[in-house]
Short mmCIF file of C-alpha atoms in Angstrom, two decimals:
data_model
loop_
_atom_site.label_atom_id
_atom_site.label_comp_id
_atom_site.label_asym_id
_atom_site.label_seq_id
_atom_site.Cartn_x
_atom_site.Cartn_y
_atom_site.Cartn_z
CA UNK A 1 0.25 -12.14 -5.92
CA UNK A 2 -2.79 -11.29 -7.24
CA UNK A 3 -3.78 -10.28 -10.76
CA UNK A 4 -4.14 -6.79 -10.16
CA UNK A 5 -1.23 -6.66 -9.34
CA UNK A 6 0.64 -8.28 -12.76
CA UNK A 7 0.94 -5.91 -15.35
CA UNK A 8 3.16 -4.93 -18.21
CA UNK A 9 5.29 -2.12 -17.79
CA UNK A 10 3.96 1.31 -19.75
CA UNK A 11 6.60 2.97 -21.66
CA UNK A 12 6.99 5.47 -18.60
CA UNK A 13 7.57 2.84 -16.16
CA UNK A 14 10.18 1.02 -18.00
CA UNK A 15 12.43 4.33 -18.91
CA UNK A 16 11.83 4.85 -15.11
CA UNK A 17 13.30 1.63 -14.13
CA UNK A 18 15.94 2.01 -16.62
CA UNK A 19 17.56 4.88 -15.18
CA UNK A 20 17.60 4.48 -11.54
CA UNK A 21 18.81 0.66 -11.72
CA UNK A 22 22.65 2.19 -11.94
CA UNK A 23 22.08 5.39 -10.62
CA UNK A 24 21.83 5.88 -6.88
CA UNK A 25 21.02 9.75 -7.64
CA UNK A 26 18.52 9.49 -9.84
CA UNK A 27 17.06 6.48 -7.46
CA UNK A 28 17.04 9.23 -4.87
CA UNK A 29 15.01 11.86 -6.91
CA UNK A 30 12.21 8.91 -7.90
CA UNK A 31 12.33 8.17 -3.90
CA UNK A 32 11.46 12.19 -3.33
CA UNK A 33 8.92 11.18 -5.36
CA UNK A 34 7.05 9.15 -3.23
CA UNK A 35 6.28 12.52 -1.15
CA UNK A 36 5.05 14.30 -4.50
CA UNK A 37 2.09 16.10 -3.77
CA UNK A 38 1.05 14.68 -7.70
CA UNK A 39 -0.67 11.48 -7.18
CA UNK A 40 0.36 9.93 -10.25
CA UNK A 41 3.87 10.49 -9.47
CA UNK A 42 3.42 8.64 -6.10
CA UNK A 43 2.11 5.91 -7.86
CA UNK A 44 4.61 5.54 -10.30
CA UNK A 45 7.44 5.78 -8.05
CA UNK A 46 5.74 3.39 -5.56
CA UNK A 47 5.53 1.12 -8.67
CA UNK A 48 9.09 1.22 -9.70
CA UNK A 49 10.79 0.92 -6.66
CA UNK A 50 8.64 -1.88 -6.08
CA UNK A 51 9.78 -3.75 -9.41
CA UNK A 52 13.12 -2.37 -8.34
CA UNK A 53 13.52 -4.30 -4.89
CA UNK A 54 12.36 -7.39 -6.72
CA UNK A 55 15.85 -7.04 -8.58
CA UNK A 56 18.53 -5.05 -6.75
CA UNK A 57 17.50 -4.82 -3.25
CA UNK A 58 20.29 -3.87 -2.02
CA UNK A 59 19.78 -0.22 -3.75
CA UNK A 60 16.56 0.53 -2.01
CA UNK A 61 16.91 -0.95 1.39
CA UNK A 62 18.76 2.25 2.88
CA UNK A 63 14.95 4.01 1.28
CA UNK A 64 13.07 1.57 3.48
CA UNK A 65 11.84 4.97 6.05
CA UNK A 66 10.59 6.62 2.92
CA UNK A 67 8.40 3.55 1.85
CA UNK A 68 7.18 3.33 5.77
CA UNK A 69 6.36 7.27 4.93
CA UNK A 70 4.36 6.25 1.96
CA UNK A 71 2.32 4.13 3.82
CA UNK A 72 0.66 7.35 5.08
CA UNK A 73 -0.50 8.57 1.53
CA UNK A 74 -4.51 8.21 0.56
CA UNK A 75 -4.38 5.97 -2.38
CA UNK A 76 -4.73 2.52 -2.37
CA UNK A 77 -1.98 1.69 -5.07
CA UNK A 78 1.29 3.98 -3.70
CA UNK A 79 0.38 1.81 -0.31
CA UNK A 80 0.13 -1.58 -1.79
CA UNK A 81 3.52 -0.94 -3.60
CA UNK A 82 5.12 0.59 -1.06
CA UNK A 83 4.06 -3.38 0.77
CA UNK A 84 4.98 -5.44 -1.67
CA UNK A 85 8.41 -3.28 -1.52
CA UNK A 86 8.54 -4.10 2.40
CA UNK A 87 7.46 -7.56 2.28
CA UNK A 88 10.53 -8.23 -0.05
CA UNK A 89 12.93 -6.57 1.96
CA UNK A 90 11.89 -7.61 5.45
CA UNK A 91 13.68 -11.15 5.53
CA UNK A 92 17.20 -8.90 5.41
CA UNK A 93 15.99 -5.89 7.07
CA UNK A 94 13.19 -7.02 9.50
CA UNK A 95 13.92 -4.51 12.06
CA UNK A 96 14.15 -1.45 9.60
CA UNK A 97 10.49 -2.71 8.39
CA UNK A 98 8.65 -2.94 12.00
CA UNK A 99 7.41 0.22 11.27
CA UNK A 100 5.31 -0.93 8.75
CA UNK A 101 3.36 -3.18 11.09
CA UNK A 102 0.42 -0.74 12.12
CA UNK A 103 -0.22 0.73 8.33
CA UNK A 104 -0.36 -2.93 7.71
CA UNK A 105 -2.70 -4.12 9.75
CA UNK A 106 -5.00 -1.04 8.72
CA UNK A 107 -4.53 -1.69 4.91
CA UNK A 108 -5.06 -5.30 5.68
CA UNK A 109 -8.57 -4.32 5.90
CA UNK A 110 -9.63 -1.69 3.85
CA UNK A 111 -12.83 -2.40 2.59
CA UNK A 112 -12.66 -1.08 -1.11
CA UNK A 113 -8.95 -1.94 -2.40
CA UNK A 114 -8.68 -6.11 -2.54
CA UNK A 115 -5.10 -5.92 -3.66
CA UNK A 116 -4.17 -3.22 -0.92
CA UNK A 117 -5.60 -6.15 1.45
CA UNK A 118 -3.24 -9.27 -0.33
CA UNK A 119 -0.15 -6.50 0.25
CA UNK A 120 -0.79 -6.05 3.57
CA UNK A 121 -1.06 -9.66 3.77
CA UNK A 122 2.23 -10.07 2.33
CA UNK A 123 3.80 -8.18 4.16
CA UNK A 124 2.68 -9.62 7.28
CA UNK A 125 3.59 -12.97 6.21
CA UNK A 126 6.83 -12.31 5.24
CA UNK A 127 7.51 -10.11 8.14
CA UNK A 128 5.59 -12.42 10.26
CA UNK A 129 7.43 -15.47 9.24
CA UNK A 130 11.75 -13.91 10.05
CA UNK A 131 11.42 -14.75 13.92
CA UNK A 132 9.27 -16.72 16.15
CA UNK A 133 8.12 -13.31 18.55
CA UNK A 134 7.22 -11.66 15.24
CA UNK A 135 5.04 -14.94 14.21
CA UNK A 136 2.59 -14.46 17.57
CA UNK A 137 2.65 -10.55 16.50
CA UNK A 138 0.86 -10.98 13.38
CA UNK A 139 -0.98 -14.33 13.58
CA UNK A 140 -3.89 -12.92 15.94
CA UNK A 141 -4.81 -10.41 12.85
CA UNK A 142 -4.05 -12.75 9.90
CA UNK A 143 -5.78 -15.13 11.36
CA UNK A 144 -9.04 -13.48 11.25
CA UNK A 145 -8.15 -12.72 8.17
CA UNK A 146 -7.90 -16.00 7.02
CA UNK A 147 -11.79 -15.96 8.29
CA UNK A 148 -12.73 -12.66 6.98
CA UNK A 149 -11.60 -13.37 3.24
CA UNK A 150 -12.27 -17.12 2.69
CA UNK A 151 -14.03 -16.80 0.09
CA UNK A 152 -12.89 -13.92 -1.70
CA UNK A 153 -10.72 -13.95 -4.87
CA UNK A 154 -7.35 -13.45 -3.47
CA UNK A 155 -7.94 -15.77 -0.71
CA UNK A 156 -5.92 -17.90 -3.18
CA UNK A 157 -3.20 -15.94 -2.89
CA UNK A 158 -3.49 -15.73 0.35
CA UNK A 159 -2.84 -19.41 0.96
CA UNK A 160 0.56 -19.14 -0.92
CA UNK A 161 1.53 -16.31 1.16
CA UNK A 162 0.25 -18.43 4.23
CA UNK A 163 2.49 -21.45 3.25
CA UNK A 164 5.47 -19.36 2.67
CA UNK A 165 4.86 -17.77 6.38
CA UNK A 166 4.32 -21.33 7.59
CA UNK A 167 7.62 -22.69 6.46
CA UNK A 168 9.97 -19.84 7.98
CA UNK A 169 10.61 -19.31 11.75
CA UNK A 170 7.06 -19.18 13.36
CA UNK A 171 6.20 -20.63 17.28
CA UNK A 172 5.23 -24.02 17.82
CA UNK A 173 2.03 -22.39 18.69
CA UNK A 174 1.39 -20.32 16.09
CA UNK A 175 2.25 -23.58 13.85
CA UNK A 176 -0.43 -25.97 15.97
CA UNK A 177 -3.31 -22.43 15.60
CA UNK A 178 -2.33 -22.21 11.98
CA UNK A 179 -3.05 -26.18 11.38
CA UNK A 180 -6.23 -26.11 13.44
CA UNK A 181 -7.33 -23.04 11.52
CA UNK A 182 -6.83 -25.09 8.00
CA UNK A 183 -7.85 -28.65 9.01
CA UNK A 184 -11.28 -28.04 7.87
CA UNK A 185 -10.57 -27.01 4.22
CA UNK A 186 -7.83 -29.40 4.19
CA UNK A 187 -9.86 -32.66 4.33
CA UNK A 188 -13.41 -31.04 3.17
CA UNK A 189 -12.37 -27.74 1.19
CA UNK A 190 -14.16 -26.75 -1.60
CA UNK A 191 -12.48 -26.15 -4.69
CA UNK A 192 -9.28 -27.99 -5.88
CA UNK A 193 -7.06 -25.46 -5.50
CA UNK A 194 -7.99 -24.50 -1.81
CA UNK A 195 -8.38 -27.85 -0.82
CA UNK A 196 -4.78 -29.16 -1.90
CA UNK A 197 -2.92 -25.91 -0.53
CA UNK A 198 -4.49 -26.28 2.90
CA UNK A 199 -3.38 -30.13 2.90
CA UNK A 200 -0.13 -28.87 2.15
CA UNK A 201 0.40 -26.43 4.74
CA UNK A 202 -1.45 -28.30 6.82
CA UNK A 203 0.77 -32.03 6.51
CA UNK A 204 3.71 -30.06 6.46
CA UNK A 205 3.16 -27.97 9.96
CA UNK A 206 2.13 -31.38 11.22
CA UNK A 207 5.39 -33.08 10.31
CA UNK A 208 7.15 -30.55 11.11
CA UNK A 209 5.86 -29.86 14.69
CA UNK A 210 5.10 -33.13 15.46
CA UNK A 211 1.60 -32.07 16.11
CA UNK A 212 -1.02 -34.61 16.79
CA UNK A 213 -4.39 -32.57 17.60
CA UNK A 214 -3.61 -29.00 15.99
CA UNK A 215 -6.67 -26.70 17.25
CA UNK A 216 -7.79 -23.24 16.09
CA UNK A 217 -7.02 -19.93 18.02
CA UNK A 218 -9.39 -19.10 20.99
CA UNK A 219 -9.91 -15.62 20.62
CA UNK A 220 -8.63 -13.44 24.17
CA UNK A 221 -9.24 -9.49 25.28
CA UNK A 222 -5.78 -8.25 24.64
CA UNK A 223 -4.79 -7.17 27.92
CA UNK A 224 -3.36 -3.25 28.59
CA UNK A 225 -0.12 -4.94 29.70
CA UNK A 226 0.52 -6.78 26.57
CA UNK A 227 4.19 -5.41 24.88
CA UNK A 228 3.82 -5.30 21.07
CA UNK A 229 7.38 -3.00 20.85
CA UNK A 230 9.46 -4.43 18.47
CA UNK A 231 13.05 -6.25 19.92
#
Protein backbone atom coordinates (compact mmCIF):
# COMPACT_ATOMS: atom_id res chain seq x y z
CA UNK A 1 0.00 0.00 0.00
CA UNK A 2 0.97 3.63 -0.29
CA UNK A 3 3.26 5.34 2.18
CA UNK A 4 0.35 7.35 3.58
CA UNK A 5 -1.05 4.13 5.03
CA UNK A 6 2.19 3.02 6.66
CA UNK A 7 2.80 4.70 10.00
CA UNK A 8 3.60 3.82 13.57
CA UNK A 9 0.68 3.38 15.93
CA UNK A 10 -0.10 6.27 18.22
CA UNK A 11 -0.61 5.52 21.88
CA UNK A 12 -4.37 5.84 21.46
CA UNK A 13 -4.40 3.43 18.51
CA UNK A 14 -2.20 0.86 20.23
CA UNK A 15 -4.30 1.00 23.38
CA UNK A 16 -7.54 0.57 21.44
CA UNK A 17 -6.17 -2.35 19.44
CA UNK A 18 -5.00 -4.15 22.57
CA UNK A 19 -8.35 -3.53 24.25
CA UNK A 20 -10.52 -4.97 21.49
CA UNK A 21 -8.40 -7.93 20.37
CA UNK A 22 -9.66 -10.08 23.21
CA UNK A 23 -13.10 -8.61 23.73
CA UNK A 24 -16.09 -8.76 21.40
CA UNK A 25 -17.95 -6.32 23.64
CA UNK A 26 -15.14 -3.78 23.35
CA UNK A 27 -15.05 -4.29 19.60
CA UNK A 28 -18.77 -3.57 19.39
CA UNK A 29 -18.14 -0.25 21.11
CA UNK A 30 -15.41 0.65 18.62
CA UNK A 31 -17.65 -0.31 15.72
CA UNK A 32 -20.34 1.99 17.12
CA UNK A 33 -17.80 4.81 16.88
CA UNK A 34 -17.80 4.45 13.10
CA UNK A 35 -21.03 6.44 13.20
CA UNK A 36 -19.97 8.84 15.96
CA UNK A 37 -20.61 12.57 15.59
CA UNK A 38 -16.86 13.05 16.18
CA UNK A 39 -14.68 12.85 13.08
CA UNK A 40 -11.66 11.96 15.22
CA UNK A 41 -13.51 9.04 16.83
CA UNK A 42 -14.65 7.77 13.43
CA UNK A 43 -11.13 7.88 12.05
CA UNK A 44 -9.58 6.19 15.08
CA UNK A 45 -12.25 3.51 15.07
CA UNK A 46 -11.83 2.80 11.35
CA UNK A 47 -8.05 2.66 11.65
CA UNK A 48 -8.07 0.27 14.60
CA UNK A 49 -10.64 -1.97 12.87
CA UNK A 50 -8.49 -2.07 9.73
CA UNK A 51 -5.53 -3.13 11.87
CA UNK A 52 -7.61 -5.79 13.61
CA UNK A 53 -8.78 -7.30 10.31
CA UNK A 54 -5.19 -8.10 9.37
CA UNK A 55 -4.80 -10.02 12.65
CA UNK A 56 -8.23 -11.45 13.44
CA UNK A 57 -10.51 -11.17 10.40
CA UNK A 58 -13.11 -13.50 11.88
CA UNK A 59 -13.72 -11.00 14.67
CA UNK A 60 -14.52 -8.23 12.20
CA UNK A 61 -16.50 -10.20 9.61
CA UNK A 62 -19.84 -9.89 11.47
CA UNK A 63 -19.48 -6.11 11.22
CA UNK A 64 -19.20 -5.88 7.43
CA UNK A 65 -22.51 -3.95 7.25
CA UNK A 66 -21.02 -1.31 9.57
CA UNK A 67 -17.95 -1.01 7.35
CA UNK A 68 -20.20 -0.59 4.32
CA UNK A 69 -22.06 2.17 6.14
CA UNK A 70 -18.73 3.85 6.98
CA UNK A 71 -18.16 4.42 3.27
CA UNK A 72 -20.77 7.18 3.55
CA UNK A 73 -18.67 9.27 5.96
CA UNK A 74 -17.44 12.61 4.59
CA UNK A 75 -13.79 12.33 5.64
CA UNK A 76 -11.39 10.42 3.41
CA UNK A 77 -9.55 8.51 6.16
CA UNK A 78 -12.60 6.74 7.54
CA UNK A 79 -13.48 5.63 4.03
CA UNK A 80 -10.00 4.43 3.08
CA UNK A 81 -9.62 2.49 6.32
CA UNK A 82 -13.02 0.85 5.75
CA UNK A 83 -12.11 -0.02 2.17
CA UNK A 84 -8.80 -1.57 3.26
CA UNK A 85 -10.63 -3.62 5.88
CA UNK A 86 -13.20 -4.78 3.34
CA UNK A 87 -10.43 -5.65 0.88
CA UNK A 88 -8.92 -8.02 3.45
CA UNK A 89 -12.33 -9.56 4.17
CA UNK A 90 -13.37 -9.91 0.52
CA UNK A 91 -11.59 -13.21 -0.26
CA UNK A 92 -13.71 -15.08 2.31
CA UNK A 93 -16.77 -12.81 2.31
CA UNK A 94 -17.07 -11.56 -1.25
CA UNK A 95 -20.86 -11.64 -1.41
CA UNK A 96 -21.25 -9.74 1.85
CA UNK A 97 -18.73 -7.15 0.64
CA UNK A 98 -20.45 -6.57 -2.70
CA UNK A 99 -22.28 -3.56 -1.28
CA UNK A 100 -18.99 -1.66 -1.23
CA UNK A 101 -18.77 -1.55 -5.02
CA UNK A 102 -20.50 1.80 -5.55
CA UNK A 103 -18.60 3.48 -2.73
CA UNK A 104 -15.32 2.10 -4.02
CA UNK A 105 -16.06 3.27 -7.55
CA UNK A 106 -16.75 6.81 -6.30
CA UNK A 107 -13.63 6.77 -4.12
CA UNK A 108 -11.45 5.50 -6.96
CA UNK A 109 -11.76 8.82 -8.75
CA UNK A 110 -11.70 11.12 -5.72
CA UNK A 111 -9.82 14.24 -6.74
CA UNK A 112 -8.45 15.14 -3.32
CA UNK A 113 -7.12 11.97 -1.66
CA UNK A 114 -4.51 9.65 -3.15
CA UNK A 115 -4.74 7.21 -0.19
CA UNK A 116 -8.51 6.96 -0.75
CA UNK A 117 -8.02 6.23 -4.45
CA UNK A 118 -5.47 3.55 -3.66
CA UNK A 119 -7.68 1.89 -1.05
CA UNK A 120 -10.56 1.84 -3.52
CA UNK A 121 -8.25 0.15 -6.03
CA UNK A 122 -7.22 -2.28 -3.28
CA UNK A 123 -10.81 -3.26 -2.60
CA UNK A 124 -11.84 -3.55 -6.25
CA UNK A 125 -8.88 -5.76 -7.15
CA UNK A 126 -9.38 -7.97 -4.08
CA UNK A 127 -13.13 -8.34 -4.58
CA UNK A 128 -12.88 -8.65 -8.35
CA UNK A 129 -10.35 -11.46 -8.13
CA UNK A 130 -12.74 -13.74 -6.23
CA UNK A 131 -14.89 -14.71 -9.23
CA UNK A 132 -14.79 -14.35 -13.01
CA UNK A 133 -18.05 -12.43 -13.17
CA UNK A 134 -16.83 -10.01 -10.52
CA UNK A 135 -13.58 -9.52 -12.40
CA UNK A 136 -15.60 -8.47 -15.44
CA UNK A 137 -17.62 -6.02 -13.35
CA UNK A 138 -14.61 -4.23 -11.86
CA UNK A 139 -12.34 -4.37 -14.89
CA UNK A 140 -13.75 -1.39 -16.86
CA UNK A 141 -13.15 1.02 -13.98
CA UNK A 142 -9.78 -0.55 -13.12
CA UNK A 143 -8.77 -0.08 -16.74
CA UNK A 144 -9.84 3.56 -16.57
CA UNK A 145 -7.89 4.03 -13.33
CA UNK A 146 -4.74 2.55 -14.88
CA UNK A 147 -4.90 5.20 -17.56
CA UNK A 148 -5.83 8.05 -15.20
CA UNK A 149 -3.17 7.37 -12.57
CA UNK A 150 -0.36 5.95 -14.67
CA UNK A 151 1.97 8.83 -13.86
CA UNK A 152 1.00 9.22 -10.21
CA UNK A 153 3.01 8.04 -7.22
CA UNK A 154 0.39 5.50 -6.14
CA UNK A 155 0.57 3.73 -9.52
CA UNK A 156 3.52 1.67 -8.30
CA UNK A 157 1.32 0.28 -5.52
CA UNK A 158 -1.51 -0.23 -7.99
CA UNK A 159 0.75 -2.47 -10.05
CA UNK A 160 1.33 -4.69 -7.02
CA UNK A 161 -2.42 -4.95 -6.52
CA UNK A 162 -2.90 -5.69 -10.22
CA UNK A 163 -0.52 -8.62 -9.89
CA UNK A 164 -2.69 -10.10 -7.15
CA UNK A 165 -5.81 -9.39 -9.21
CA UNK A 166 -4.33 -11.09 -12.26
CA UNK A 167 -3.40 -14.12 -10.13
CA UNK A 168 -7.00 -14.58 -9.03
CA UNK A 169 -10.20 -15.82 -10.62
CA UNK A 170 -10.31 -13.42 -13.56
CA UNK A 171 -12.06 -14.19 -16.82
CA UNK A 172 -10.19 -14.83 -20.05
CA UNK A 173 -11.49 -11.57 -21.50
CA UNK A 174 -10.25 -9.57 -18.54
CA UNK A 175 -6.88 -11.35 -18.68
CA UNK A 176 -6.45 -10.54 -22.35
CA UNK A 177 -7.43 -6.90 -21.98
CA UNK A 178 -5.24 -6.41 -18.91
CA UNK A 179 -2.29 -7.93 -20.75
CA UNK A 180 -3.03 -5.69 -23.72
CA UNK A 181 -3.17 -2.64 -21.46
CA UNK A 182 0.20 -3.41 -19.84
CA UNK A 183 2.03 -4.62 -22.92
CA UNK A 184 3.59 -1.28 -23.81
CA UNK A 185 4.97 -0.72 -20.31
CA UNK A 186 6.14 -4.34 -20.19
CA UNK A 187 8.25 -3.70 -23.28
CA UNK A 188 9.02 0.01 -23.19
CA UNK A 189 8.03 1.28 -19.73
CA UNK A 190 9.82 4.26 -18.25
CA UNK A 191 11.36 3.47 -14.91
CA UNK A 192 12.74 0.09 -13.94
CA UNK A 193 10.03 -0.80 -11.44
CA UNK A 194 7.09 -0.05 -13.73
CA UNK A 195 8.67 -1.93 -16.62
CA UNK A 196 9.65 -4.97 -14.54
CA UNK A 197 6.34 -5.18 -12.67
CA UNK A 198 4.30 -4.72 -15.84
CA UNK A 199 6.37 -7.41 -17.54
CA UNK A 200 5.75 -9.84 -14.66
CA UNK A 201 1.99 -9.37 -14.91
CA UNK A 202 2.02 -9.51 -18.70
CA UNK A 203 4.10 -12.70 -18.87
CA UNK A 204 2.01 -14.41 -16.19
CA UNK A 205 -1.21 -13.69 -18.06
CA UNK A 206 0.21 -14.72 -21.43
CA UNK A 207 1.37 -18.06 -20.04
CA UNK A 208 -1.63 -18.75 -17.84
CA UNK A 209 -4.24 -17.95 -20.49
CA UNK A 210 -2.13 -18.90 -23.53
CA UNK A 211 -2.56 -15.47 -25.07
CA UNK A 212 -1.10 -14.79 -28.49
CA UNK A 213 -1.94 -11.19 -29.34
CA UNK A 214 -3.65 -9.61 -26.34
CA UNK A 215 -5.66 -6.49 -27.11
CA UNK A 216 -6.62 -3.52 -24.96
CA UNK A 217 -10.21 -3.06 -23.92
CA UNK A 218 -12.41 -1.35 -26.48
CA UNK A 219 -14.75 1.10 -24.80
CA UNK A 220 -18.43 0.58 -25.52
CA UNK A 221 -21.51 2.40 -24.34
CA UNK A 222 -23.14 0.68 -21.38
CA UNK A 223 -26.49 -0.82 -22.21
CA UNK A 224 -29.50 0.04 -20.06
CA UNK A 225 -30.27 -3.66 -20.02
CA UNK A 226 -26.95 -4.62 -18.43
CA UNK A 227 -27.51 -6.58 -15.24
CA UNK A 228 -25.13 -5.33 -12.57
CA UNK A 229 -26.73 -7.24 -9.72
CA UNK A 230 -24.49 -9.43 -7.61
CA UNK A 231 -25.29 -13.11 -7.68
